[in-house]
Amino acid sequence: MPPTDSRIRAVRLDGPGGPEVLRLVETGQPEPGPGEIRVRHAAIGLNFIDVYQRTGLYPLAWPSGLGLEAAGVVETTGPGVRRFRPGDRVAYANGPVGAYAEAHIVREGRAVRVPDDLPLETAAGALLKGMTAEMLLRRVFHVKPGQTILLHAAAGGVGLLLAQWARALGARVIGTVGDAVKAELALARGCDHVILYGEEDVAERVRALTDGDGVAVVYDSVGAATAEASLDSLARRGMYVSFGNASGPAPAVAPLRLSRGGSLFMTRPTLFDYVATTDELDAAAAALFRVIRDGSVQVRIGQTFPLAEAAEAHRALEARRTTGSTLLIP
């Protein structure tokens, strides 16, 4: 375990804005209170929700830290903690905000134990995205063998995990990506067909691939740029799952639009409502770690950045220059 210092480095921001508002500061070592643990980070996961919070789309109380996901070793515990002991390998993925730091305080019921044979970097790159995939595939819409699904941003962090997991469930996966390099990656990691959304009409291509029927479900993390194509790609009684805003918030959908599209369903899930209890969190993490360890899902760490370059990591993510998971290394 690394030596304990009285000071740590952490990313702070005084208000919303572009990547330039992220600044690295030195601050006091946080001390855990009752029911809390201090985690010394090995790796920190970068997620689009971090961008939404940084820009103010998802408001924070300013000034603030940033980041919800990391993996590391329990350094010390507060009074009453029974779930973990110092030296335990753990990961967390739903805050509190402030994971962009060398160490962070987490409630014991919000962290999960990382199996000994799973690298901490893998856990940091997979927990939030992987539990999101688990939620989408197994609970928001229960994907069954033989169904065809449409997945936007198929070469992204969630996309690569979701595509592999969906294929393991027996689904046929159609993915959308922005360029040929990402198309090759998506095809290698679970997609049966890939659509270049900048060159093809997505809904028209989906109809061609499904003999005019459309897909059972669309998983859309892109938002504004893909909402109409998502709705137009659905089969009768299909479900539009909007779970991100990479291109801006998805527009409002009138109920009659769902009716006219074939009695469609629409939902806007948030992972935190599906892992609200410790039992739910443990179950979601266990399902994820199981498919990683049995080889059904491979976690791709596409790029890493030093903690001091968090702003550059955000620029790369927003410009869609990343594939798979992105890590910050303290």
XYZ file of C-alpha atoms in Angstrom:
330
model
C 0.000 0.000 0.000
C 1.402 3.477 -0.863
C 2.678 5.572 2.015
C 0.149 7.919 3.573
C 0.861 11.649 3.129
C -0.885 14.546 4.816
C -1.650 16.193 1.450
C -3.110 14.884 -1.806
C -3.560 16.228 -5.309
C -7.121 16.663 -6.556
C -8.981 18.327 -9.416
C -11.260 21.204 -8.442
C -13.515 23.598 -10.322
C -15.093 26.827 -9.074
C -18.010 26.836 -11.507
C -19.318 25.341 -14.747
C -17.538 25.747 -18.041
C -15.233 24.155 -20.551
C -12.325 21.819 -19.806
C -10.221 24.825 -18.840
C -12.128 25.175 -15.536
C -10.498 21.960 -14.276
C -7.484 22.770 -12.093
C -5.172 20.537 -10.116
C -4.681 21.615 -6.508
C -3.027 20.275 -3.401
C -5.420 19.785 -0.537
C -5.588 18.162 2.866
C -5.878 14.407 3.195
C -9.582 13.615 3.677
C -10.493 11.681 6.809
C -13.365 9.180 6.862
C -16.287 9.677 9.212
C -18.648 7.031 10.607
C -19.490 4.410 7.981
C -16.940 5.790 5.510
C -13.694 4.541 3.967
C -10.765 6.348 2.378
C -9.697 4.806 -0.919
C -6.185 5.398 -2.263
C -6.746 5.380 -6.019
C -4.905 3.239 -8.537
C -7.016 4.489 -11.467
C -9.953 6.832 -12.026
C -12.679 6.288 -14.604
C -13.668 9.081 -16.987
C -17.340 9.189 -17.980
C -19.624 11.452 -19.975
C -21.571 12.254 -16.814
C -18.403 14.062 -15.696
C -18.751 16.327 -18.735
C -22.425 16.943 -18.012
C -21.561 17.931 -14.449
C -18.607 20.080 -15.489
C -20.735 22.051 -17.965
C -23.615 22.495 -15.537
C -26.075 20.346 -17.478
C -26.220 18.240 -14.315
C -25.768 20.913 -11.633
C -23.217 20.640 -8.840
C -22.739 22.764 -5.743
C -19.771 25.029 -6.518
C -16.865 24.917 -5.834
C -16.643 21.189 -6.359
C -14.538 18.203 -7.187
C -15.414 15.988 -10.140
C -15.645 12.295 -10.974
C -17.748 9.418 -9.706
C -15.665 6.306 -10.418
C -12.336 4.910 -9.263
C -10.637 1.788 -7.988
C -7.924 1.362 -5.420
C -7.095 0.127 -1.949
C -8.842 0.926 1.315
C -6.358 3.050 3.222
C -8.283 3.659 6.416
C -11.812 3.260 7.738
C -14.080 5.393 9.865
C -15.914 4.347 13.019
C -18.398 1.511 12.639
C -17.192 0.232 9.259
C -17.624 -3.534 8.951
C -17.831 -4.100 5.199
C -14.136 -3.404 4.484
C -10.748 -3.356 6.160
C -7.529 -1.491 5.283
C -5.813 -3.217 2.377
C -9.004 -4.394 0.682
C -9.202 -3.836 -3.083
C -12.358 -1.875 -3.916
C -14.070 0.151 -6.619
C -16.939 2.591 -6.633
C -18.960 4.216 -9.394
C -21.645 6.457 -7.962
C -19.820 8.997 -5.954
C -19.859 11.160 -4.061
C -18.367 13.555 -6.610
C -14.622 13.976 -6.197
C -12.980 10.867 -7.660
C -10.510 13.003 -9.658
C -8.015 12.827 -6.807
C -5.273 10.662 -5.368
C -7.656 9.536 -2.611
C -11.339 9.961 -1.829
C -13.889 9.301 0.898
C -16.740 6.891 0.057
C -19.558 5.443 2.143
C -18.851 1.760 2.745
C -22.211 0.754 1.209
C -21.347 2.487 -2.071
C -18.123 0.559 -2.750
C -17.717 -3.014 -3.966
C -14.937 -5.531 -3.486
C -12.777 -6.158 -6.567
C -11.880 -9.832 -7.191
C -8.193 -10.579 -6.683
C -7.752 -11.711 -10.289
C -9.212 -8.485 -11.745
C -6.786 -5.573 -12.270
C -7.807 -2.386 -10.487
C -7.407 -0.511 -13.778
C -9.992 -2.814 -15.357
C -12.395 -2.223 -12.493
C -11.963 1.557 -12.770
C -12.581 1.446 -16.500
C -15.551 -0.888 -16.329
C -17.634 -0.456 -13.191
C -19.857 2.503 -14.033
C -20.061 1.698 -17.742
C -20.481 -2.024 -17.116
C -23.199 -1.619 -14.507
C -24.907 0.750 -16.943
C -24.769 -1.985 -19.587
C -26.126 -4.521 -17.092
C -28.998 -2.202 -16.194
C -29.854 -1.533 -19.833
C -29.679 -5.153 -21.003
C -31.138 -7.002 -18.048
C -33.516 -4.631 -16.301
C -34.523 -1.560 -18.343
C -35.232 -3.824 -21.321
C -34.630 -7.539 -20.860
C -32.816 -8.537 -24.048
C -33.630 -12.077 -25.154
C -31.965 -14.476 -27.603
C -32.901 -13.785 -31.204
C -33.834 -10.134 -30.714
C -32.192 -7.403 -32.782
C -31.047 -4.246 -31.001
C -29.635 -0.903 -32.147
C -26.771 0.622 -30.210
C -25.509 4.143 -30.841
C -21.865 5.033 -30.067
C -21.005 1.356 -30.337
C -17.240 1.971 -30.045
C -17.544 4.033 -26.874
C -17.008 2.924 -23.309
C -20.548 1.707 -22.646
C -21.045 0.664 -26.248
C -18.192 -1.846 -26.385
C -19.287 -3.507 -23.155
C -22.970 -3.516 -24.064
C -22.399 -4.969 -27.534
C -20.359 -7.896 -26.204
C -22.805 -8.597 -23.409
C -25.789 -8.420 -25.766
C -24.139 -10.895 -28.100
C -23.463 -13.207 -25.145
C -27.197 -13.027 -24.410
C -27.919 -14.198 -27.956
C -28.974 -10.884 -29.472
C -28.133 -9.543 -32.913
C -26.415 -6.149 -32.527
C -26.527 -3.255 -34.976
C -24.169 -0.453 -33.956
C -23.621 3.094 -35.154
C -20.203 4.775 -35.165
C -18.536 7.857 -36.590
C -15.713 6.478 -38.709
C -14.182 3.380 -40.254
C -11.662 2.817 -37.450
C -14.437 2.757 -34.869
C -16.487 0.526 -37.156
C -13.696 -2.040 -37.230
C -13.431 -1.950 -33.442
C -17.195 -2.316 -32.956
C -17.348 -5.284 -35.318
C -14.512 -6.946 -33.429
C -16.258 -6.404 -30.074
C -19.799 -7.669 -30.468
C -21.565 -5.845 -33.296
C -22.970 -7.918 -36.164
C -23.505 -4.855 -38.372
C -22.178 -1.301 -38.169
C -23.687 1.869 -39.631
C -21.565 4.981 -40.265
C -24.052 7.584 -39.108
C -22.346 10.398 -41.021
C -22.617 8.578 -44.348
C -25.813 6.511 -44.114
C -29.430 7.065 -43.161
C -29.529 5.125 -39.906
C -33.241 4.283 -39.832
C -33.280 3.339 -43.512
C -30.290 1.032 -43.041
C -31.842 -0.540 -39.935
C -35.034 -1.294 -41.855
C -32.980 -2.893 -44.623
C -31.126 -5.065 -42.127
C -34.347 -6.189 -40.413
C -36.520 -6.864 -43.490
C -38.490 -3.726 -42.718
C -39.405 -4.728 -39.174
C -37.142 -2.492 -37.114
C -35.430 -3.338 -33.831
C -36.832 -4.340 -30.455
C -34.890 -1.683 -28.563
C -32.610 1.285 -29.258
C -29.929 2.225 -26.733
C -29.137 5.895 -27.348
C -26.432 7.744 -25.415
C -25.939 10.385 -28.115
C -29.129 12.387 -27.630
C -30.081 15.286 -29.871
C -28.373 14.043 -33.041
C -29.868 10.536 -32.974
C -33.283 10.797 -31.313
C -35.380 10.837 -34.493
C -33.385 8.051 -36.124
C -33.791 6.012 -32.945
C -37.567 6.346 -32.956
C -37.746 5.641 -36.706
C -35.706 2.443 -36.263
C -38.046 0.732 -33.798
C -40.359 -2.185 -34.441
C -43.957 -2.083 -33.232
C -44.050 -1.864 -29.441
C -40.291 -1.275 -29.422
C -38.518 0.672 -26.695
C -36.473 3.829 -27.085
C -33.941 3.982 -24.239
C -32.343 7.421 -23.995
C -29.482 7.317 -21.512
C -27.083 10.080 -22.534
C -26.609 13.491 -24.126
C -23.265 13.342 -25.931
C -24.554 15.598 -28.736
C -26.859 17.609 -26.472
C -30.107 16.742 -24.668
C -32.609 14.695 -26.674
C -35.679 16.719 -27.714
C -39.044 16.308 -26.050
C -41.188 13.527 -27.514
C -44.941 13.984 -27.784
C -47.030 10.982 -26.701
C -48.668 10.880 -30.137
C -45.226 10.438 -31.713
C -44.923 7.179 -29.787
C -48.398 6.101 -30.823
C -47.862 6.824 -34.498
C -44.495 5.068 -34.454
C -46.146 1.774 -33.503
C -47.214 2.029 -29.851
C -43.636 2.667 -28.804
C -42.226 2.864 -25.292
C -39.688 5.410 -24.090
C -37.613 5.613 -20.930
C -34.788 7.784 -19.582
C -33.066 5.589 -16.953
C -30.359 6.635 -14.525
C -28.019 3.996 -13.141
C -28.228 5.358 -9.619
C -31.930 4.458 -9.411
C -31.010 0.849 -10.223
C -28.196 0.536 -7.662
C -29.873 2.559 -4.916
C -29.346 -0.090 -2.247
C -26.158 -1.908 -1.336
C -27.755 -5.222 -2.301
C -28.622 -3.855 -5.760
C -25.105 -2.465 -6.132
C -23.495 -5.757 -5.157
C -25.730 -7.717 -7.546
C -24.982 -5.413 -10.496
C -21.220 -5.459 -9.845
C -21.201 -9.236 -9.389
C -22.984 -9.744 -12.718
C -20.458 -7.480 -14.433
C -17.390 -9.077 -12.867
C -18.771 -12.522 -13.783
C -18.984 -11.786 -17.539
C -15.549 -10.139 -17.493
C -13.942 -13.056 -15.701
C -15.564 -15.728 -17.911
C -14.402 -13.902 -21.053
C -17.844 -12.954 -22.394
C -16.934 -9.264 -22.077
C -13.476 -7.816 -22.596
C -12.746 -4.373 -21.184
C -10.809 -2.119 -23.539
C -8.828 0.692 -21.931
C -8.478 2.865 -24.995
C -6.415 5.662 -23.494
C -4.971 6.921 -20.226
C -4.069 10.422 -19.024
C -2.195 11.623 -15.946
C -4.503 13.201 -13.363
C -2.867 16.553 -14.124
C -4.166 16.292 -17.713
C -7.838 15.873 -16.821
C -8.756 18.854 -19.000
C -7.117 17.270 -22.057
C -8.929 13.997 -21.320
C -12.236 15.901 -21.351
C -11.362 17.543 -24.655
C -10.621 14.147 -26.206
C -13.857 12.655 -24.886
C -16.018 15.532 -26.111
C -14.340 15.513 -29.530
C -15.097 11.774 -29.827
C -11.407 11.012 -30.140
C -11.640 8.209 -27.586
C -12.587 4.563 -27.849
C -13.440 2.187 -25.053
C -12.726 3.363 -21.517
C -10.548 6.304 -20.538
C -8.588 6.382 -17.288
C -6.934 9.109 -15.266
C -3.863 7.847 -13.408
C -3.014 9.634 -10.139
